[in-house]
Amino acid sequence: MAEERVGVYICHCGHNIAGTVDVEAVAEWAADLPNVEVSRHYEFMCSSLGQELVEEDIKTLGLTRVVVAACSPHMHERTFRGACERAGLNPYLFEMANIREHASWVHAVDKEGATEKAKALVSAAVHRVVHHTPLETMKVPVEPTTMVVGGGIAGIQAALELADAGYKVIMVEREPSIGGHMAQLDKTFPTLDCSACILTPKMFDVGAHPNITMLTYSEVEAVEGYVGNFVVTVRQKARKVITDKCTGCGTCWEKCPIRVVDDVYEAGLGYRKAIYRPFPQAVPKYPVIDVESCTYYKTGKCRACQMFCPTEAIDFDQQDEVVDYKVGNVILATGYEQFDARRIPEYGYGRLANVFTSLEFERMVNATGPTGGKIMLRDGVTEPESVAIIHCVGSRDRRYNQYCSAVCCMYSLKFAHLVKERTGAEVYNFYMDIRTPAKGYEEFYHRLLEEGVRFVRGRVAKVTDAARGPGEEGKLIIQCEDTLIGKQRRIPVDMVVLSAGMEPRHDAEEIGHLFGISCSVDGFFIERHPKLDPMATMTDGIYVAGVCQGPKDIPATVAQGAGAAARVLGVISQGEVALEPIRAEIDEEHCSGCRICNTMCPYSAIDYIEELQVSRVNPALCKGCGTCVAACPSQVITGAHYSYDQVMAQIDGILIDVNRPVTAEAEVAAD
Amino acid sequence: MTAQNGRRRFKHEVIDATPGGEQLTLCLQCGTCGGSCPSGADMDHTPRRIFAMIDADMKDEVLSSNTPWFCVSCYYCSVRCPQEIPITDLMYTLKQMAIREGRYEQRRASDFSETFIGYVESYGRAFEMGLATRYHLFHNPMKMVGMATGMGLSLLQKGRMSLTPERINNIEQLQAILNKAKQLSAGGA
Amino acid sequence: MTANANGSYAYYPGCSLTKNAAAYDVSSRVIARALGFELNELTDWNCCGASEYFSLNQLPAYALVARNLALTASEGAKQVVAPCSLCYVNLYKTDKYMGDHADLNEKVNAALAAGKLAYRAGDVKVRHLLDVVVNDVGFDNVAAAVKKPLYNLRVAPYYGCLIVRPRTGFDDVEYPTTMDHLMEVLGATVVDFPLKAECCGGHMTQISDDVALELIRRLLHNATEYEADAIVTVCPMCQLNLDAYQDQVNRRFGTRFKMPILYFTQVMGLAFGMEPKAVAIGKEIVDARPALAKVTAEPPVQPKKKRRDKSALPMPSTEREG
Ligand SMILES: Cc1cc2nc3c(=O)[nH]c(=O)nc-3n(C[C@H](O)[C@H](O)[C@H](O)COP(=O)(O)OP(=O)(O)OC[C@H]3O[C@@H](n4cnc5c(N)ncnc54)[C@H](O)[C@@H]3O)c2cc1C
Ligand code: SF4
Ligand code: SF4
Ligand code: SF4
Ligand code: SF4
């Protein structure tokens, strides 16, 4: 070990690090650390010149270990491992110290402290790296089939990109039809093109594509494996309809006597039958029986659908099917749910009949919706003479969600336009800020101003039906401060639309857990990098697209769906993936066979070998998390790259007194 | 530059004197408070505007406005504010500052509070009759006549107003506590 | 009485209940007895400072309230009950803020120490009397005590501000419903009173007639519109403002409101079969007798549920997620 030759490189990262940390002093100080052959600082280590510096030194100075102190290993560990490899050094003989996120950024006000911390971090890395051992990555073939979870516009786009490129896709959709929220919308901003007109062809393509297996009314139950080689268990719920026989004629739901409120597709504004197809353009076209509502499952009577079905497609005894699928990559596109406006009691949703949510309103203005596209009050007949649209319901509100939902300003403008166009009613938009930051959006806002829509800057305090005097009787009164005047106003209207924001799916956390990815504090899936890698996640082989990653509109959703597909195509075309060699290994000679590690492993990567009465790690499944290493009572499990020696050396290194000259410290450490 | 520093100081004075006051820096100027306020229509400035004025270092205008005095402590603003700013408590702080700085010109409201507290400090209990007479004699003798004949009389007849104040037993203990608290708050609350 | 094993609470009546709201005090004590829980008046309690002390000087205001909490704790009581919403919120807030803000806690305790007292936030649970009745006693036990249901009496349950705000966690901050259910249990017909949690004007009666009388007018107007026979309150300030100022409202606005304002405890007592005098009916300025005379022995005939028009769109389901 004493003969190792370590090269240390301190990166300025422009002003990012050098503006706070005295990089020159760190480099100079590190030169005296044990085993250090050369210590340099350079403006941008990740640039090709910076990488060449490392390569050059390995070749000319015969470095056997490399430490780069720069940004997060998430950003550039791969970069510098590559540099080592190109110069003939095993990439695992490299160690990265993060002196940006962990020093200069977090201690921006304390330059001296930041410099001291940077020294400690560099020291830790130098102490550690001499204990590194060369490791070999393992290459495994990639299964070219991809699973897309969620059949909204994000999932549809991703699936079609992959399928058109010639690869198989398995699409899993929870509802009886694909389409997601976009299928509920009437017009889409800012161009006002009809949502169904642009979506239906894509849905049809998914249904008909030879490369796509569509599993609707289905959910993922379990996931095993790793990038390139996942096994996903899917439960396909029994539709109670034999799809091979059903022609989608609609006789069954015409005859079905049970009518229930449709909370999903009609957003609660309309009804469906117990046997139903969510909407006319549904893909696939087959209905399902909702066994919760169907009388046959409660009383054993009825069977109307079965009796009238001309092709005998109804099968009350049909059972769920659970099937395993082998896939190489997964794209999660599970979308969003709407914020429940009942949670803001001051807006009266659920109590005051003529308060509607924005999704209810979408269904109302949709020609296929419950009112046939007519805008009317809850009584189903009266056309409103004045409509208030309230922005930011449940968004930009710390009591609920702090984030901006990004689409509601634009759809509120869209609504205002539709109300004007179809009824001529007076329309008020109550807003805090109007957010129209995309192509053609600001122009749309200006168009609305021309159309005479009224804008009141003030977050609405309450909606009430308690009239104070004659002018307010029988109306809903919007009470707010018009902040541009600085006065309280009460504006009586007939109808109120709540522009409720987007929320993560209620089960996003569980779905994330199933696929080994996490959610941010807001509850949306966390991407690998918010700017540079918004489709990948921290788990290789798992990608995200659409609103499940964060609020966005259809154009951005489509772009992300296509982007995720492109990332997957990259992996598929390589044919194989390299697995990180950071894995646990059991010293079988000393294993007592207690099997504690078997149950602790979160990836079920440890098998018990009956004949030998020992446990053994399956290297393809092990993620190197270290749980078993800590759990083993006999201490015979070692985590490659996280061995006892390596970790202890790192701790020794970080505890060094950075204010004393290194040589003195080294002596102290030596005795 | 001095104005710059002055502005920061006033805002932070207000923040420091209010438990949880640091939330004030997050005000979005959305107007939910001004829209919620039952006396908002009668205030010189809505609560939202007061917060903008605090930020603009308009200390005189803020402390001489009737806004905090017209606050009825209904807490509607506080529970509805999307930034969870303790607005009602900030109103209490502004009243307290206005009294200390002798800023509030109308005096009427602050005198009511002071009279009320005078009784609490001497007796440990509130005394409605005394409060009404002393306060109204000073500010609105006509109202006293109304008190004696109208509502006050009805309350007296119904036995709902006593003529003598009640006093707690250990008034010395209470006064010791209050004196200590006043001493501590003078040293910067 | 599950929340409190022995069914006894420290009782903080507050200044109002000693005189102007004596009816509330009397009726609170009798319904407690009828329902089998004990209210032990806190010895030598002091005024909570209403909203006035907080306006003048916040630290002594907290110290003033904290003395009552400290006395409660020193008596070994775990819960203190206040029927007055203003007292309730002052006690509740002081306990909560002392827990949330270390600096305030330290100073308040330094002040208490001058009177040889100390208080640790959280040691006493502050409860409003309505909370105790609804959650500790429970609707079933209340129902069991009803002897003379108040059939046909239309009541507007009026909560006012401070029983629910700032978030006291006991009922919805905007649209509380506990008293509505309680009134139903007593047999009364409940008016879905939209202004149920709005402000009664508080101390504005002392500061600006313009503001106060308008706030009071709105409440009376709305309750009258909804054909309430009486407004039922949980707070002496609300009762005083709506009752004692009703005459002035009528004179100023040319209205003819005759809306009696009762404490919920009085209404409970009546339903429990007590004599009106026993719950201090008669102390109110707007006479409640004509309203109470409407009570009948037979329950009102339920109006036939109007069939929803076929063209009507479904209402959102009322259960709330999350
Ligand atoms: C009222 C309103 C109006 C709007 N108007 C416009 C507009 O005019 N223009 C515009 O650009 N944007 C608009 N939007 C935004 C638009 O709806 C979204 O950008 C878009 O629908 C996002 O698509 P998605 O595929 O990410 O999510 P979704 O549409 O939510 O699709 C997700 C799909 O995944 C399925 N799913 C969820 N969980 C699972 C699971 N565990 N397993 C299997 N399947 C699952 C769901 O059933 C659903 O089909 C509007 C939004 C609202 C609320
Ligand atoms: S059996 Fe069920 S689904 Fe079929 S018609 Fe009857 S109620 Fe409808
Ligand atoms: S997009 Fe507009 S309405 Fe929606 S949360 Fe953001 S600011 Fe509010
Ligand atoms: S409600 Fe809150 S955020 Fe909005 S203006 Fe008032 S204090 Fe500011
Ligand atoms: S607490 Fe005061 S400022 Fe806030 S809404 Fe009520 S009266 Fe207005």
XYZ file of C-alpha atoms in Angstrom, chain A residues 9-582:
574
model
C -7.019 17.234 -8.742
C -8.930 20.164 -7.267
C -11.521 21.648 -9.588
C -12.430 25.363 -9.578
C -15.758 24.734 -11.290
C -15.376 28.292 -12.542
C -16.533 30.445 -9.670
C -18.687 27.718 -8.143
C -15.950 26.252 -6.005
C -13.036 28.662 -6.386
C -15.247 31.603 -5.383
C -15.491 30.203 -1.878
C -12.853 27.536 -1.408
C -9.200 28.528 -1.694
C -8.452 25.826 -4.263
C -4.806 26.698 -4.552
C -4.281 26.286 -0.812
C -6.144 22.982 -0.817
C -4.005 21.648 -3.669
C -0.822 22.770 -2.019
C -1.837 21.288 1.323
C -2.930 17.991 -0.228
C 0.445 17.563 -1.902
C 1.838 16.608 1.495
C -0.768 13.976 2.264
C 0.651 10.439 2.432
C 1.110 8.703 -0.931
C 0.299 11.807 -2.922
C 2.486 11.967 -5.983
C 1.013 15.042 -7.557
C -1.596 17.595 -6.506
C -3.027 20.108 -8.964
C -5.900 22.523 -9.334
C -7.601 23.277 -12.592
C -10.428 25.471 -13.798
C -12.787 22.824 -15.193
C -11.732 19.254 -14.466
C -14.668 17.853 -16.436
C -13.551 19.597 -19.626
C -11.615 17.483 -22.087
C -8.454 19.318 -21.112
C -9.068 18.519 -17.456
C -9.594 14.861 -18.222
C -6.507 14.776 -20.379
C -4.530 16.145 -17.463
C -5.469 13.078 -15.444
C -4.757 10.714 -18.298
C -1.381 12.344 -18.932
C -0.326 12.052 -15.293
C -1.349 8.405 -15.090
C 0.825 7.648 -18.063
C 3.828 9.829 -17.314
C 3.909 9.766 -13.507
C 2.684 6.200 -13.173
C -0.220 7.113 -10.900
C -1.938 4.115 -9.386
C -4.782 6.044 -7.734
C -6.736 9.176 -8.658
C -8.775 11.609 -6.532
C -10.803 14.407 -8.101
C -12.303 16.969 -5.734
C -15.117 18.664 -7.607
C -18.895 18.342 -7.751
C -21.248 15.509 -6.837
C -20.344 11.998 -8.010
C -23.868 11.932 -9.446
C -22.616 14.466 -11.971
C -19.154 13.330 -12.951
C -17.985 10.139 -11.282
C -18.596 8.385 -14.572
C -16.590 11.035 -16.458
C -13.444 10.576 -14.410
C -13.724 6.825 -14.174
C -13.720 6.967 -17.965
C -10.560 9.063 -17.978
C -8.809 6.534 -15.744
C -9.928 3.676 -17.898
C -8.683 5.366 -21.069
C -5.278 5.753 -19.444
C -5.246 2.076 -18.514
C -6.131 2.406 -14.853
C -8.970 0.369 -13.409
C -11.827 2.869 -13.015
C -12.523 1.768 -9.450
C -9.123 2.982 -8.335
C -10.616 6.431 -8.517
C -12.374 8.393 -5.746
C -14.329 11.600 -5.931
C -14.565 14.234 -3.195
C -17.570 16.536 -3.384
C -16.310 19.994 -2.437
C -19.066 21.851 -4.266
C -22.409 20.663 -2.879
C -20.753 19.689 0.398
C -18.473 22.696 0.847
C -18.580 25.769 -1.373
C -22.338 25.878 -1.921
C -23.440 25.151 1.591
C -20.835 27.336 3.264
C -20.856 30.222 0.812
C -20.639 32.771 3.617
C -17.707 31.119 5.406
C -14.777 30.928 3.026
C -12.293 29.781 5.610
C -14.548 27.091 6.966
C -15.373 25.940 3.449
C -11.684 25.650 2.636
C -11.022 23.645 5.796
C -13.889 21.330 5.011
C -12.638 20.885 1.456
C -9.264 19.845 2.838
C -10.876 17.320 5.145
C -12.911 15.866 2.301
C -9.847 15.597 0.070
C -7.938 13.950 2.883
C -10.749 11.447 3.376
C -10.669 10.576 -0.306
C -6.869 10.194 -0.381
C -6.886 7.971 2.680
C -9.648 5.878 1.230
C -8.436 5.500 -2.326
C -5.240 3.666 -1.414
C -7.409 0.839 -0.071
C -9.397 0.520 -3.279
C -9.109 -2.677 -5.242
C -9.658 -3.059 -8.959
C -13.164 -4.230 -9.788
C -14.633 -5.552 -13.012
C -18.072 -4.556 -14.212
C -20.428 -7.292 -15.207
C -22.130 -7.081 -18.585
C -25.598 -8.492 -18.975
C -27.792 -8.597 -22.071
C -30.739 -6.225 -22.252
C -34.219 -7.578 -22.795
C -35.477 -5.342 -25.626
C -39.123 -5.250 -24.462
C -40.171 -2.158 -22.502
C -43.027 -1.750 -20.085
C -44.948 1.523 -20.005
C -47.047 1.998 -16.882
C -49.899 4.441 -17.451
C -51.727 5.025 -20.704
C -52.193 8.806 -20.628
C -50.698 10.957 -23.339
C -47.231 10.562 -21.795
C -47.383 6.770 -21.874
C -49.019 6.714 -25.307
C -46.284 8.886 -26.809
C -43.503 6.822 -25.252
C -45.068 3.533 -26.317
C -45.551 4.625 -29.914
C -41.976 5.907 -30.221
C -40.615 2.563 -29.040
C -43.018 0.459 -31.055
C -42.401 2.463 -34.211
C -38.676 1.916 -33.698
C -39.370 -1.791 -33.912
C -39.351 -2.851 -30.269
C -42.017 -4.558 -28.223
C -43.926 -2.597 -25.620
C -46.217 -3.761 -22.866
C -48.574 -1.027 -21.783
C -50.252 -1.344 -18.391
C -53.243 0.886 -17.745
C -55.356 0.829 -14.601
C -58.607 2.050 -16.133
C -60.728 0.165 -18.682
C -59.407 2.456 -21.441
C -56.197 4.291 -22.206
C -56.290 8.045 -22.755
C -55.829 9.485 -19.278
C -56.887 13.032 -18.505
C -56.446 14.238 -22.027
C -59.417 12.121 -23.053
C -61.619 14.148 -20.701
C -60.681 17.529 -22.127
C -62.655 19.420 -24.704
C -60.365 21.940 -26.357
C -56.673 22.322 -25.664
C -54.912 25.622 -25.168
C -53.605 27.784 -26.723
C -54.660 26.676 -30.186
C -58.039 25.382 -29.048
C -57.781 22.253 -31.122
C -60.122 19.492 -30.109
C -58.499 17.166 -27.616
C -60.232 14.017 -28.857
C -59.357 14.814 -32.477
C -55.656 14.787 -31.763
C -55.685 12.063 -29.140
C -57.999 9.441 -30.614
C -55.746 8.564 -33.577
C -52.863 7.969 -31.205
C -54.997 5.806 -28.944
C -56.116 3.834 -31.944
C -52.503 3.350 -33.033
C -51.596 1.979 -29.621
C -54.485 -0.473 -29.731
C -53.669 -1.655 -33.238
C -49.870 -1.626 -33.153
C -48.376 -5.088 -33.702
C -45.546 -4.273 -31.302
C -47.752 -3.133 -28.422
C -49.438 -5.461 -25.952
C -52.074 -3.417 -24.205
C -53.112 -4.516 -20.734
C -55.993 -2.317 -19.633
C -57.875 -2.669 -16.350
C -54.532 -3.883 -15.030
C -52.052 -3.028 -12.331
C -48.490 -3.862 -11.469
C -48.220 -6.053 -8.390
C -44.526 -6.816 -8.082
C -41.214 -5.993 -9.688
C -38.011 -7.989 -9.563
C -34.665 -7.766 -11.250
C -32.555 -4.921 -12.512
C -31.903 -2.858 -15.603
C -32.103 -4.985 -18.716
C -33.729 -7.840 -16.854
C -36.852 -6.947 -14.900
C -39.654 -9.351 -14.209
C -42.904 -7.458 -13.628
C -46.010 -9.141 -12.286
C -49.225 -7.649 -13.622
C -52.740 -8.334 -12.440
C -55.274 -8.026 -15.203
C -58.612 -7.543 -13.505
C -61.503 -9.563 -14.804
C -63.616 -7.441 -17.134
C -66.362 -10.088 -16.945
C -66.533 -9.648 -20.691
C -64.938 -12.067 -23.139
C -63.086 -9.673 -25.400
C -62.733 -12.222 -28.185
C -66.509 -12.337 -28.497
C -67.512 -8.758 -27.665
C -68.100 -6.462 -30.618
C -68.578 -3.331 -28.530
C -72.155 -3.009 -29.770
C -73.362 -1.381 -26.567
C -76.492 -3.481 -26.045
C -75.366 -4.507 -22.567
C -75.000 -1.039 -21.122
C -78.185 0.100 -22.779
C -80.054 -2.674 -20.992
C -78.260 -2.454 -17.651
C -80.664 -1.023 -15.040
C -77.984 0.256 -12.650
C -76.846 3.847 -13.074
C -74.027 5.289 -10.930
C -72.181 8.569 -10.843
C -68.977 8.349 -12.898
C -66.313 9.872 -10.688
C -63.442 9.051 -13.000
C -64.129 9.890 -16.581
C -67.049 12.274 -16.035
C -65.343 13.773 -12.957
C -68.576 13.221 -11.031
C -70.678 15.351 -13.378
C -72.340 12.479 -15.216
C -73.475 8.894 -14.919
C -72.482 5.539 -16.275
C -73.982 2.065 -16.016
C -72.733 -0.868 -13.929
C -71.445 -2.343 -17.166
C -69.786 0.450 -19.033
C -67.343 1.714 -21.562
C -65.926 4.946 -20.190
C -66.324 6.966 -23.370
C -67.228 6.372 -27.017
C -63.673 6.512 -28.378
C -62.342 4.182 -25.685
C -59.458 1.888 -26.591
C -60.046 -0.999 -26.269
C -63.719 -0.777 -27.131
C -64.840 -3.500 -24.709
C -66.893 -2.705 -21.633
C -66.222 -3.885 -18.080
C -68.598 -4.793 -15.282
C -68.053 -2.769 -12.144
C -68.714 -5.545 -9.643
C -69.169 -3.071 -6.781
C -72.285 -1.649 -8.441
C -73.672 -4.608 -10.375
C -76.749 -6.129 -8.716
C -75.914 -9.611 -9.900
C -72.931 -9.745 -7.555
C -75.093 -8.571 -4.655
C -78.333 -10.491 -5.150
C -77.558 -13.053 -7.816
C -80.306 -11.575 -9.964
C -80.521 -9.431 -13.097
C -78.151 -10.776 -15.783
C -79.781 -8.343 -18.190
C -76.515 -7.681 -19.968
C -75.923 -11.374 -20.456
C -79.393 -12.040 -21.728
C -79.283 -9.302 -24.304
C -75.687 -9.660 -25.427
C -75.926 -10.900 -29.039
C -72.530 -12.624 -28.943
C -72.693 -14.191 -25.448
C -69.664 -12.221 -24.387
C -70.646 -11.722 -20.746
C -68.895 -14.074 -18.333
C -69.782 -13.441 -14.702
C -67.264 -16.010 -13.523
C -64.258 -14.596 -15.295
C -61.280 -14.367 -12.936
C -58.351 -11.965 -12.633
C -55.234 -13.058 -14.452
C -51.792 -12.593 -12.982
C -48.944 -12.754 -15.482
C -45.185 -12.143 -15.284
C -43.560 -10.102 -18.021
C -39.848 -9.938 -18.744
C -38.812 -6.416 -19.691
C -35.520 -4.544 -19.978
C -36.726 -1.063 -19.074
C -39.767 0.564 -17.536
C -41.294 3.974 -18.213
C -43.599 5.219 -15.489
C -46.251 7.582 -16.835
C -48.894 7.439 -14.142
C -49.945 11.082 -14.361
C -51.828 13.004 -11.695
C -55.001 13.392 -9.722
C -56.857 16.611 -9.265
C -56.629 18.418 -5.947
C -59.804 17.724 -3.966
C -61.475 21.133 -3.774
C -63.543 20.047 -0.768
C -60.398 20.539 1.266
C -60.837 24.319 0.961
C -64.156 24.766 2.748
C -64.262 28.528 2.150
C -64.853 27.868 -1.539
C -67.954 25.805 -0.819
C -67.389 22.928 -3.246
C -69.764 20.092 -2.395
C -71.953 22.452 -0.388
C -72.837 25.171 -2.875
C -74.379 23.535 -5.932
C -73.066 25.934 -8.525
C -69.456 25.670 -7.575
C -67.729 23.349 -10.071
C -64.230 21.982 -10.399
C -62.276 22.578 -13.562
C -62.522 18.936 -14.590
C -66.288 19.047 -14.130
C -66.253 22.117 -16.337
C -64.163 20.322 -18.979
C -66.776 17.603 -19.086
C -69.543 20.195 -19.266
C -68.100 21.978 -22.287
C -67.282 18.693 -24.001
C -69.760 17.786 -26.717
C -69.762 14.158 -25.525
C -70.201 15.218 -21.881
C -73.281 15.112 -19.651
C -74.726 18.397 -20.967
C -73.767 17.830 -24.558
C -71.382 20.751 -24.373
C -73.869 23.275 -22.984
C -72.732 25.465 -20.127
C -75.355 25.367 -17.431
C -75.911 25.453 -13.700
C -76.289 22.340 -11.569
C -80.028 22.302 -12.251
C -79.137 21.226 -15.773
C -81.234 23.900 -17.495
C -80.202 27.433 -16.541
C -77.481 29.141 -18.493
C -75.301 31.348 -16.274
C -75.123 35.085 -16.900
C -71.912 35.489 -14.978
C -69.112 33.080 -14.209
C -66.165 33.400 -11.826
C -63.028 31.374 -12.406
C -60.792 31.061 -9.349
C -57.109 30.355 -9.985
C -54.599 28.547 -7.791
C -57.074 26.340 -5.909
C -54.904 24.086 -3.783
C -51.740 25.285 -5.512
C -49.307 27.965 -4.340
C -50.823 27.445 -0.926
C -48.689 26.143 1.898
C -51.714 24.701 3.599
C -51.982 22.210 0.727
C -49.401 22.319 -2.074
C -46.713 24.908 -2.285
C -45.946 24.407 -5.954
C -47.570 26.065 -8.943
C -49.591 23.558 -10.968
C -48.377 25.183 -14.165
C -51.414 24.513 -16.350
C -54.361 26.095 -14.549
C -53.710 29.705 -15.601
C -53.820 28.605 -19.202
C -56.859 26.375 -18.903
C -58.640 29.106 -16.919
C -58.085 31.421 -19.872
C -59.355 28.682 -22.134
C -62.495 28.358 -20.001
C -63.068 32.106 -20.032
C -62.921 32.043 -23.795
C -65.334 29.122 -24.042
C -67.838 30.768 -21.701
C -67.717 33.977 -23.723
C -68.049 32.111 -26.966
C -70.912 29.884 -25.924
C -72.969 32.025 -23.567
C -71.840 35.624 -23.745
C -71.837 35.648 -19.936
C -69.706 38.033 -17.944
C -66.521 36.204 -16.952
C -64.177 37.053 -14.111
C -60.766 35.514 -13.538
C -59.471 35.849 -9.996
C -55.726 35.402 -10.004
C -52.530 36.057 -8.077
C -50.242 36.047 -11.096
C -51.040 35.063 -14.659
C -48.498 32.512 -15.800
C -48.273 32.074 -19.558
C -44.675 31.133 -20.239
C -44.685 29.131 -23.459
C -45.034 29.537 -27.164
C -48.232 31.325 -28.078
C -49.496 31.486 -24.488
C -49.049 35.187 -23.770
C -50.721 35.930 -27.106
C -53.677 33.839 -25.977
C -53.913 35.923 -22.803
C -53.980 39.102 -24.883
C -56.712 37.664 -27.022
C -58.796 37.131 -23.893
C -58.244 40.723 -22.854
C -59.592 41.766 -26.239
C -62.601 39.524 -25.756
C -63.568 41.519 -22.683
C -62.907 38.920 -20.017
C -62.460 40.608 -16.628
C -59.364 40.012 -14.544
C -59.317 40.746 -10.827
C -55.979 40.464 -9.083
C -56.771 38.986 -5.721
C -56.896 35.522 -4.255
C -60.526 34.842 -3.420
C -61.223 34.864 0.308
C -64.511 33.033 0.157
C -67.494 32.027 -1.926
C -70.809 32.353 -0.138
C -74.520 32.227 -0.783
C -75.311 34.457 2.202
C -76.630 37.646 0.661
C -76.063 40.878 2.512
C -78.655 42.737 0.550
C -80.993 42.651 -2.447
C -78.312 42.760 -5.204
C -76.828 39.532 -3.940
C -79.881 37.382 -3.434
C -79.873 34.010 -5.155
C -76.296 34.484 -6.302
C -72.939 33.126 -5.303
C -70.896 35.985 -3.976
C -67.154 36.127 -4.518
C -65.516 38.029 -1.707
C -61.970 39.192 -2.265
C -59.629 42.093 -2.124
C -59.013 43.668 -5.491
C -55.370 44.216 -4.696
C -54.837 46.614 -7.546
C -57.409 48.945 -6.035
C -56.681 48.008 -2.441
C -60.367 47.544 -1.634
C -62.567 44.678 -0.638
C -65.052 43.637 -3.302
C -68.080 41.393 -3.386
C -68.991 40.207 -6.842
C -72.219 38.251 -7.310
C -72.111 35.536 -9.987
C -74.181 32.538 -11.050
C -71.429 29.995 -11.436
C -68.004 29.443 -9.945
C -65.268 27.277 -11.475
C -62.400 26.219 -9.227
C -59.123 25.803 -11.083
C -57.938 23.046 -8.810
C -54.327 22.032 -9.193
C -52.611 18.762 -9.927
C -51.500 16.350 -7.248
C -49.435 13.182 -7.378
C -51.446 9.983 -7.602
C -52.557 8.922 -4.131
C -50.490 5.746 -4.531
C -47.428 7.375 -6.117
C -45.348 6.552 -3.063
C -46.240 2.847 -3.259
C -45.715 2.652 -7.004
C -42.365 4.386 -6.576
C -41.410 1.905 -3.903
C -42.376 -1.006 -6.130
C -39.974 0.223 -8.815
C -37.285 1.386 -6.411
C -37.596 5.126 -6.995
C -38.569 7.901 -4.621
C -40.886 10.878 -4.513
C -39.954 14.472 -3.718
C -41.553 16.325 -0.794
C -44.329 17.326 -3.172
C -44.957 13.652 -3.901
C -43.954 13.607 -7.580
C -41.343 11.099 -8.759
C -37.770 12.339 -8.488
C -35.824 12.488 -11.711
C -32.109 11.799 -11.962
C -31.303 15.452 -12.607
C -33.874 18.240 -12.739
C -32.296 19.899 -15.752
C -30.026 17.493 -17.523
C -31.748 14.196 -16.977
C -35.436 14.726 -16.287
C -36.539 11.368 -17.723
C -34.185 8.979 -15.924
C -34.322 8.148 -12.235
C -31.747 7.085 -9.692
C -32.634 3.481 -10.484
C -31.159 2.270 -13.759
C -33.762 1.106 -16.203
C -36.629 3.068 -14.630
C -37.717 6.219 -16.461
C -40.472 8.752 -15.833
C -42.592 10.828 -18.187
C -45.485 13.251 -17.914
C -47.109 14.776 -14.869
C -46.045 11.940 -12.561
C -42.661 13.703 -12.556
C -44.144 17.186 -11.983
C -46.950 19.448 -13.220
C -46.797 20.213 -16.928
C -49.063 20.643 -19.931
C -49.583 18.376 -22.908
C -46.746 19.702 -25.110
C -44.221 19.225 -22.301
C -45.706 15.832 -21.451
C -45.384 14.627 -25.018
C -41.797 15.857 -25.202
C -40.908 14.019 -22.030
C -42.657 10.851 -23.186
C -40.663 10.873 -26.408
C -37.516 11.732 -24.469
C -37.931 8.783 -22.136
C -38.427 6.505 -25.125
C -35.207 7.838 -26.660
C -33.332 7.058 -23.477
C -34.688 3.516 -23.467
C -33.803 3.064 -27.147
C -30.238 4.033 -26.245
C -30.036 1.230 -23.720
C -31.672 -1.303 -26.036
C -29.371 -0.501 -28.946
C -26.313 -1.105 -26.818
C -27.552 -4.628 -26.383
C -26.073 -5.048 -22.946
C -25.633 -3.067 -19.787
C -22.715 -2.928 -17.404
C -23.691 -3.579 -13.809
C -21.860 -1.709 -11.091
C -19.471 -4.176 -9.446
C -20.369 -2.736 -6.084
